[in-house]
XYZ file of C-alpha atoms in Angstrom:
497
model
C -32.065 16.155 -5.764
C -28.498 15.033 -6.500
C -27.200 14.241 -10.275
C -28.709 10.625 -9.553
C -31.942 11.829 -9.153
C -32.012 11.370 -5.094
C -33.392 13.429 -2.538
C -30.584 14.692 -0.243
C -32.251 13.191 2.672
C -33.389 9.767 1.518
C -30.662 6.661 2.492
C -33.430 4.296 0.543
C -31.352 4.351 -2.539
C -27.978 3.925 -0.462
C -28.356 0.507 0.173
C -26.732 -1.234 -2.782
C -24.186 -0.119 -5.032
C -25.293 0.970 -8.035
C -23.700 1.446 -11.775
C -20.912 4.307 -11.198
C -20.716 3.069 -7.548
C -19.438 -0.227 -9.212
C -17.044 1.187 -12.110
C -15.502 2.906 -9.541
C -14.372 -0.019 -7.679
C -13.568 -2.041 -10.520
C -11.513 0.948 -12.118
C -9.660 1.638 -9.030
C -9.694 -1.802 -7.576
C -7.357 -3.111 -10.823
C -4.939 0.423 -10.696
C -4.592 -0.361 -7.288
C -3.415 -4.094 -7.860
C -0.856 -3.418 -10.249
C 0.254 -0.648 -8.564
C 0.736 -2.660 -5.278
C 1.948 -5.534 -6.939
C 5.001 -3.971 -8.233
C 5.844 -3.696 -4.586
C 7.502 -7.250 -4.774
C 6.571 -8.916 -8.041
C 10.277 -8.597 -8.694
C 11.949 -10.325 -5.979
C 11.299 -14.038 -7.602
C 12.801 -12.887 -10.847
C 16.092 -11.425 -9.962
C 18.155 -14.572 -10.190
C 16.652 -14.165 -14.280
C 16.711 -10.669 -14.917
C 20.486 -10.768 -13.084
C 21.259 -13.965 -15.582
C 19.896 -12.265 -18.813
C 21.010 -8.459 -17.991
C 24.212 -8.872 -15.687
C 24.746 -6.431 -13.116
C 25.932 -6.568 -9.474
C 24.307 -7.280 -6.259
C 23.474 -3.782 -5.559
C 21.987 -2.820 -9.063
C 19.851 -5.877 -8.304
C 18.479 -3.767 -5.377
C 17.862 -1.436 -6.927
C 15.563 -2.964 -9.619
C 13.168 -3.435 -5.995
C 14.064 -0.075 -4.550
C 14.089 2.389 -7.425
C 10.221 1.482 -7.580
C 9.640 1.477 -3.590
C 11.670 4.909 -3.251
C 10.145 6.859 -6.162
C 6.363 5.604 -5.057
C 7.015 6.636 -1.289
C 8.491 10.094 -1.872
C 5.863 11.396 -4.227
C 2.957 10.185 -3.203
C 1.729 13.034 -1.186
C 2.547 15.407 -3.965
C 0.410 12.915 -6.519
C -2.157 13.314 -4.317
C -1.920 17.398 -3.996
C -1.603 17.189 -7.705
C -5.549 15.535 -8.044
C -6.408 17.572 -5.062
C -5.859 20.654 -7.543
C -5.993 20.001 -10.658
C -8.345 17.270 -10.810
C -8.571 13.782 -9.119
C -9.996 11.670 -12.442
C -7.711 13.821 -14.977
C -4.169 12.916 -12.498
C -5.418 9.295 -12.088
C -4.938 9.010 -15.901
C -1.879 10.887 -15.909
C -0.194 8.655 -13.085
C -2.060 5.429 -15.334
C -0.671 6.445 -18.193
C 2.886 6.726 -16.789
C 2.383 3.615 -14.927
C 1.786 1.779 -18.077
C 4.640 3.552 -20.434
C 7.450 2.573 -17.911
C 6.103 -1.089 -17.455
C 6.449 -1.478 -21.113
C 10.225 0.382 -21.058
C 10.774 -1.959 -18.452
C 10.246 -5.222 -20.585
C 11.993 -3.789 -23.296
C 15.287 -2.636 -21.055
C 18.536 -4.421 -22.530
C 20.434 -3.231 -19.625
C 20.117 -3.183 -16.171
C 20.679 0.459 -15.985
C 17.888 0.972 -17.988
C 15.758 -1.083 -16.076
C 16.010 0.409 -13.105
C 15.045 3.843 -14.347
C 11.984 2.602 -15.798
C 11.233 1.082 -12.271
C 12.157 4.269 -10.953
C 9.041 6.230 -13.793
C 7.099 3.126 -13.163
C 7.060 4.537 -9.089
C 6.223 8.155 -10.242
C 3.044 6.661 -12.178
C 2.068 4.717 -8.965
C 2.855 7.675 -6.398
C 0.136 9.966 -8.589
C -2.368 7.178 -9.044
C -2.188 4.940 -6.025
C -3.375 8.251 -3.470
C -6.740 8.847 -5.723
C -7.880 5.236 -6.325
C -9.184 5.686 -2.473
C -10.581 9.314 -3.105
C -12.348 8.664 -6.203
C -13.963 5.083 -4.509
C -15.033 7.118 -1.270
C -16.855 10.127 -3.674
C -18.569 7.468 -5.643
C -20.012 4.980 -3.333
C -22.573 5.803 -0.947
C -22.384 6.125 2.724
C -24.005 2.877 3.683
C -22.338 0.854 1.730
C -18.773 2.560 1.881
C -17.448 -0.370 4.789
C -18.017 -3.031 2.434
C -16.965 -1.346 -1.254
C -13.601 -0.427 0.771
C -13.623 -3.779 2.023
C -13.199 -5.338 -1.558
C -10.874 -2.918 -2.315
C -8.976 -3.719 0.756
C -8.804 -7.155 -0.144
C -7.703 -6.295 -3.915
C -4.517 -4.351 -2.457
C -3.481 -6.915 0.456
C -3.766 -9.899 -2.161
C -1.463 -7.604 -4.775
C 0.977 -7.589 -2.006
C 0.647 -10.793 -0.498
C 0.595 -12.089 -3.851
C 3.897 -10.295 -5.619
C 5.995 -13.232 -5.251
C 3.844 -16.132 -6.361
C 3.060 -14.204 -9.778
C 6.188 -13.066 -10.670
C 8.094 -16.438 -9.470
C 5.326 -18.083 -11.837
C 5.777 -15.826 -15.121
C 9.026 -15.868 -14.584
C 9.616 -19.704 -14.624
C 7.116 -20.193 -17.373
C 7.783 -17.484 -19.458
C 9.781 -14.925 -18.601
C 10.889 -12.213 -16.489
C 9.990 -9.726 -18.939
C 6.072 -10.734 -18.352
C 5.882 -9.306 -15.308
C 6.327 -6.266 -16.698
C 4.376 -6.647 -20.054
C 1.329 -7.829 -17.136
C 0.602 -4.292 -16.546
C 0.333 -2.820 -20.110
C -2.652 -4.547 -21.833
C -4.349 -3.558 -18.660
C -3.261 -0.055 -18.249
C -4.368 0.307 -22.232
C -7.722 -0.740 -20.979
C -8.389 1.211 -18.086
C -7.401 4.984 -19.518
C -10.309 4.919 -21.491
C -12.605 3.216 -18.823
C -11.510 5.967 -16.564
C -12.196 8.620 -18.825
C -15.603 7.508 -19.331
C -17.027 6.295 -15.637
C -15.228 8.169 -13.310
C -16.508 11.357 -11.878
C -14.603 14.579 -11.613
C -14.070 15.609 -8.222
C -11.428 18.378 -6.611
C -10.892 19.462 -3.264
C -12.343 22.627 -2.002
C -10.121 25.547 -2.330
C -7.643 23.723 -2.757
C -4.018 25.298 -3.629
C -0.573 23.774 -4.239
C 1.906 23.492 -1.024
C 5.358 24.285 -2.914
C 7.181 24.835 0.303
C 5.798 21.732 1.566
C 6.332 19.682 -0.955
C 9.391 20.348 -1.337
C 10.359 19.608 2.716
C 8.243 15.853 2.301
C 9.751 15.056 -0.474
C 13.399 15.758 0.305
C 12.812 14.494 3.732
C 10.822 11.137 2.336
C 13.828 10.694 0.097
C 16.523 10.640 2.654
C 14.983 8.661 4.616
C 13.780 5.598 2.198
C 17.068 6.347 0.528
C 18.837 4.979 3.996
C 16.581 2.235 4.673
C 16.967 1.082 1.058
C 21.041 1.068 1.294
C 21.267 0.465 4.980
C 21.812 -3.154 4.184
C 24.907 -2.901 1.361
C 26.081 0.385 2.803
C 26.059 -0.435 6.609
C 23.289 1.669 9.153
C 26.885 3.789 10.374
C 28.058 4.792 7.205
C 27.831 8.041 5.941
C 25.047 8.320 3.198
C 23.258 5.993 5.798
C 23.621 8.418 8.316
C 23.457 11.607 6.409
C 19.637 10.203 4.515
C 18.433 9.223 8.348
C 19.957 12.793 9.905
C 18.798 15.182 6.933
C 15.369 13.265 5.971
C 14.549 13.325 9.273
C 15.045 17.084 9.681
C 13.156 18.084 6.891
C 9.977 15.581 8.166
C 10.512 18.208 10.648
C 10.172 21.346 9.512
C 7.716 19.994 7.215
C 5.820 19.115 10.631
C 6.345 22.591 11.799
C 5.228 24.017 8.281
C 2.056 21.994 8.289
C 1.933 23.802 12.005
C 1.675 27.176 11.084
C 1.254 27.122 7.314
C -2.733 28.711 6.494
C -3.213 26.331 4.107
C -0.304 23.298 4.366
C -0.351 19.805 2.334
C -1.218 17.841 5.406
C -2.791 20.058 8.367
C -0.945 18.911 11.666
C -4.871 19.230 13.180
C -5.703 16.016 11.579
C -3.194 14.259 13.829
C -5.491 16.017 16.489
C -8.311 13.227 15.612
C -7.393 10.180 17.603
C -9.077 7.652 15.072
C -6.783 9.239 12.302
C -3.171 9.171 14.101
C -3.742 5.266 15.159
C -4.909 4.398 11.941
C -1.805 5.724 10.506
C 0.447 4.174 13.103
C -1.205 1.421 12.748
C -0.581 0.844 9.344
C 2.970 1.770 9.254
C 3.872 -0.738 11.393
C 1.463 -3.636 9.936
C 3.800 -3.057 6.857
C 6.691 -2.801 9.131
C 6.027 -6.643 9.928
C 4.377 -7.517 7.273
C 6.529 -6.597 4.450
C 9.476 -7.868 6.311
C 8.394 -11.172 7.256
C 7.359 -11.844 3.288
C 10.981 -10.774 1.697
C 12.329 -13.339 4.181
C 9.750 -15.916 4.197
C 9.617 -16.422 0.373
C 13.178 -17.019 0.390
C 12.963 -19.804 2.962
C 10.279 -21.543 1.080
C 13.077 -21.340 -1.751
C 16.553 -21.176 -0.671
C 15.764 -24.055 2.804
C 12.508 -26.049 1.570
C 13.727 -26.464 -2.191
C 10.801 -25.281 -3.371
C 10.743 -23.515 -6.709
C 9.536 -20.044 -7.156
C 5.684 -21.077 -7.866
C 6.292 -23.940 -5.454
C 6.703 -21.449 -3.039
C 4.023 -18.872 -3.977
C 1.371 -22.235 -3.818
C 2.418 -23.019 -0.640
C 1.791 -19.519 0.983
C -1.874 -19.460 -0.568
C -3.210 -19.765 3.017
C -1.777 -16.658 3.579
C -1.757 -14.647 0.723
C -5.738 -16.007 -0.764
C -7.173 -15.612 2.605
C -8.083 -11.918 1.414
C -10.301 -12.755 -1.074
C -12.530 -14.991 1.027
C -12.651 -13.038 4.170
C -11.806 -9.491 3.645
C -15.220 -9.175 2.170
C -17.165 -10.354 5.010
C -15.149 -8.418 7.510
C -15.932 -5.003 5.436
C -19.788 -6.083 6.131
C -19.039 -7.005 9.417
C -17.607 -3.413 9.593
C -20.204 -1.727 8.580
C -22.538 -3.561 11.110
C -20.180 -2.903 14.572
C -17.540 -1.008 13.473
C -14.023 -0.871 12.033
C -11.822 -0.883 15.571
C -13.154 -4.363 16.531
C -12.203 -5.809 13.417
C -8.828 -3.528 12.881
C -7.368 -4.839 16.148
C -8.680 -8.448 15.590
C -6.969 -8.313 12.604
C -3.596 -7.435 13.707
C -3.812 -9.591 16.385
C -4.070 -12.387 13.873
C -1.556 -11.304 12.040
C 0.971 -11.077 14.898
C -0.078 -14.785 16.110
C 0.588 -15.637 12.787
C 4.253 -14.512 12.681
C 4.970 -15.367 15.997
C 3.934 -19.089 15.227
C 6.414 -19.297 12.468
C 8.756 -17.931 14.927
C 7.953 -20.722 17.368
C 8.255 -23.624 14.695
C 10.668 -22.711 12.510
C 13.473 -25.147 11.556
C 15.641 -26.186 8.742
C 13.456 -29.527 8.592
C 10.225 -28.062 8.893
C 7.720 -29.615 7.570
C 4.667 -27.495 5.822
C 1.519 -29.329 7.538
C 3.628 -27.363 10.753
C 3.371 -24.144 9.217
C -0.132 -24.502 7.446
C -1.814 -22.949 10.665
C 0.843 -19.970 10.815
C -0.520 -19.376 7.308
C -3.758 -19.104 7.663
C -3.717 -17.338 10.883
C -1.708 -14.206 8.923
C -4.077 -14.608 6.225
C -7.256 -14.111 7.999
C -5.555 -11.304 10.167
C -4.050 -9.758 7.090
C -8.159 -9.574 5.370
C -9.269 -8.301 8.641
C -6.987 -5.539 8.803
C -7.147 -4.563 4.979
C -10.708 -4.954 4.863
C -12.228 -2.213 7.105
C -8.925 -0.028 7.351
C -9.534 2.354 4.490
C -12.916 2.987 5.880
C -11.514 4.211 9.456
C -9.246 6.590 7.349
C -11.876 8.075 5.466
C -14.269 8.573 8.027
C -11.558 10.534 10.411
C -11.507 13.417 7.702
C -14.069 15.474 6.145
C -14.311 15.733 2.197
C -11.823 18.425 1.706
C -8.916 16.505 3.460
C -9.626 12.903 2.034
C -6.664 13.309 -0.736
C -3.942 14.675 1.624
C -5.524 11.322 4.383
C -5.009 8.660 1.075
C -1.850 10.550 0.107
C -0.764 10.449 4.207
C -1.385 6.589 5.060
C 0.259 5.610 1.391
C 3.289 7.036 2.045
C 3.543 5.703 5.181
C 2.541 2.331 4.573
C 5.758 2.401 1.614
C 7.993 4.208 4.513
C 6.951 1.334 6.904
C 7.332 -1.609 4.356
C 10.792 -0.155 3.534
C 11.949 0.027 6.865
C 10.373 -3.471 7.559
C 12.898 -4.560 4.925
C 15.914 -3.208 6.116
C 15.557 -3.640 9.626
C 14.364 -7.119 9.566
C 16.852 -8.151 6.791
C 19.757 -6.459 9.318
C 18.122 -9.004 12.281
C 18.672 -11.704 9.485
C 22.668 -10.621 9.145
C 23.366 -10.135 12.105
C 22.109 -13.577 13.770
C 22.555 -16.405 10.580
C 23.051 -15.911 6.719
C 22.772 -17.807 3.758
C 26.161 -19.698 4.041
C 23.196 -22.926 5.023
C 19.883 -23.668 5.459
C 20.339 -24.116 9.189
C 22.049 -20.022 9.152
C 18.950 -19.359 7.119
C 16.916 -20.473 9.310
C 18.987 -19.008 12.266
C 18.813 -15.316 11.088
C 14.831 -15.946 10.065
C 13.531 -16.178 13.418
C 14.638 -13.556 15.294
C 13.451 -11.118 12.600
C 10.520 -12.649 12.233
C 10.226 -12.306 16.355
C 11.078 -8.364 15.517
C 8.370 -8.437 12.409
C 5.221 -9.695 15.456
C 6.182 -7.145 17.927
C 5.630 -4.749 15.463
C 2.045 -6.052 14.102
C 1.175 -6.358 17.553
C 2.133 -2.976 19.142
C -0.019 -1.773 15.933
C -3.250 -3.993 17.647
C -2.645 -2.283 20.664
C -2.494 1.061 18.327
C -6.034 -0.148 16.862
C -7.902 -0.637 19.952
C -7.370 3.339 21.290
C -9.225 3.770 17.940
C -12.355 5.687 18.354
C -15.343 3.305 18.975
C -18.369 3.309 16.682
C -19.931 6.923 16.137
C -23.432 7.033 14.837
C -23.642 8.808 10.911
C -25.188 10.800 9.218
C -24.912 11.689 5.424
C -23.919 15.522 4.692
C -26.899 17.256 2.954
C -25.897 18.151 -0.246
C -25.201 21.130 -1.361
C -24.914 23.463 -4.586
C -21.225 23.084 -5.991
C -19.742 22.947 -9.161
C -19.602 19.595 -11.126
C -15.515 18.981 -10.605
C -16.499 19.098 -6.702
C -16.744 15.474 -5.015
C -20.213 16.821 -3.339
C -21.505 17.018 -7.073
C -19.942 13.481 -8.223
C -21.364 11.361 -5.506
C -22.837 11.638 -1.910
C -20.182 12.748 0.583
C -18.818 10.806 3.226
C -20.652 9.804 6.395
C -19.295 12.812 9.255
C -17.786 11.062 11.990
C -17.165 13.412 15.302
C -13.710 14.432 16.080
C -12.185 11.956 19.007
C -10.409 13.675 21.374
């Protein structure tokens, strides 16, 4: 009998989710919100924060990148850190920093101080953001793990999708500050909640890759650090160039370390399992597209419709509320024929989607023309979200599900990043913001760049393994901080070759 009182073979009590099963994805649903949110809750309010703190265009950047850098780089160390010392204990570490920074970030009087609170408020994110998925897999049982991920899915692609509308709205009815102060009555909340509902859980064995970390990070770092400054610094300069040339050697050697290291971070054999190297692709270049195509299309909205910062966020509901209806119903729908259907539909959506607004796109434009472009990236962005975590999960085996999370987190912030800068480089080189008509000019070539990308990641989804018949693991004696003790483990899904 497990700690819930059920016998290791009976699924009877597996199919609905029950009281921890249900904590856990409220507790980590909300972390993972604000944490995603602060992705690009920002963007609407830098004309205010650069109008009450001063600063130039590149410390404006950075208020956006300080966050997006920090988060990328150390996520796969968060996630090593809960591997070891504890998965529930480092969530409320990386909570608890999350929420301190977001209140040093209201209370900044300078810009310079802003941005290093953005810069803590990443750290908190990059320690909790990796176990909200490990914590939610170890709690909720096999059967129903497609459609709990599902929600949670749909929690994090609305956070994203939905950066822009909340921040454009507190910051025109308040003020810019609230964005900030958004996170901190919340955070307060959830420490405790955490302390009390969530189940311990560590990985097997597991043991701190110095040596590694130290490669990912540095290597993470360059890397973001170009994409981030590609844009104000040029992609041929030299800390462009020197981030792109170093980061990208010390990826490598971390790749070679995780080779022939006995126990590395991230094994290299786990790129061995087809499922878990398309899922991964997959995702980093959804956010490639995705991320891109927002930063520019919320400025259209703005800068060529007229609209005003909530104007704007209203008007891309189709898109970014579509989540919370469908994403849902596609985690069920998961469950019932399996995640690589509904990945690939998904991203084929998604890709329509941007290629529509490609197609129609003008200075005069009128909205009723992009309505279906909207709701065609909304349902493909709840498709994808919805049963994505669950194909990552079920490529690993108990002991690797931190270093997976920690893996496809840092390369969906790599892939937004770089959907950023290379998009926003399309956007320079082809139109401007001199009019609406070079607005517009620059928009739709990137946005041509931003659907090739969502759609070579469809193609990615559909060499996904197909469905695999499950089984639950039998459980087995362990000690109470093991994720075998804290709920039942994962369904085992055969290695695809």
């Amino acid at each position: 009998m497990d700690r819930q009182g059920t016998a290791p073979g009976d699924t009877s009590a597996d199919t609905r989710l029950k009281g921890p099963a249900v904590w856990a994805l409220v507790l980590t649903g909300v972390a993972s919100f604000m944490a995603a949110l602060d992705n690009l809750v920002v963007t609407t309010a830098l004309p205010a924060i650069r109008e009450d703190l001063g600063g130039k265009l590149e410390d404006l950047e950075w208020t956006v990148n300080a966050y997006t850098l920090t988060f990328a780089v150390l996520l796969m160390f968060g996630s090593a850190l809960g591997d070891r010392f504890g998965r529930r204990r480092l969530f409320i570490v990386g909570l608890s920093i999350f929420t301190g920074a977001s209140a040093a970030a209201a209370l900044s009087p300078g810009i310079d101080e802003l941005i290093a609170a953005r810069a803590v408020q990443g750290v908190g994110a990059a320690i909790m953001m990796p176990l909200t998925l490990t914590l939610l897999t170890a709690a909720v049982p096999a059967a129903r793990r497609g459609m709990a991920l599902g929600i949670y899915g749909a929690v994090t692609g609305l956070a994203v999708a939905s950066g822009p509308l909340i921040g454009g709205s507190l910051t025109e009815h308040i003020s810019w500050q609230w964005i900030f102060w958004l996170n901190v009555p919340i955070g307060l909340a959830l420490i405790p909640l955490a302390r009390l509902r969530l189940a311990e859980s560590t990985a097997p064995d597991s043991r701190l890759d110095v040596p590694g970390t130290i490669l990912i990070s540095g290597g993470l770092f360059g890397i973001v650090y170009a994409l981030v400054n590609a844009n104000s610094e040029g992609w041929t300069s030299a800390p462009v160039l020197t981030g792109l040339i170093l980061g990208s050697a010390l990826v490598g050697a971390f790749i070679r370390h995780g080779i022939r290291h006995a126990n590395p971070m991230l094994p290299m054999r786990l790129f061995r399992n087809r499922g878990f190297l398309g899922i991964n692709l997959a995702s980093l270049l959804m956010f490639l597209g995705m991320f891109g195509s927002i930063f520019l299309l919320a400025q259209f909205l703005q800068g060529v419709a007229g609209y005003s910062p909530t104007e704007a966020g209203l008007r891309m509901l189709p898109w970014t509320g579509m989540p919370m209806i469908v994403a849902p119903i596609a985690g069920i729908l998961s469950d019932r024929i399996g995640g690589r259907p509904v990945v690939a539909a998904g991203l084929a959506f998604q890709a329509l989607g941007l290629g529509w607004f490609a197609v129609i796109l003008s200075a005069d434009v009128s909205y009723a023309a992009q309505l279906p472009a909207l709701v065609l990236s909304g349902i493909g962005m709840a498709l994808y979200f919805a049963p994505a975590a669950n194909v990552l999960m079920s490529t690993v085996a108990p002991a690797d599900q931190g270093k997976a999370s920690g893996t496809n987190n840092a390369l969906r912030e790599v892939g937004g990043a770089l959907g950023v800068a290379v998009l926003a480089s399309v956007f320079s080189a082809q139109g401007g913001y001199e009019s609406p008509q070079a607005f517009t000019d620059g928009t739709i070539p990137a946005l041509w760049i931003g659907a090739i990308a969502v759609a070579l990641a469809a193609g990615l989804a559909l060499l996904l393994p197909g469905r695999a018949k499950t089984r639950d693991l039998p459980a087995t004696p362990t000690t109470p901080a093991s994720p075998e003790a804290a709920a039942p483990a994962p369904a085992k899904v055969p290695a695809a070759g």
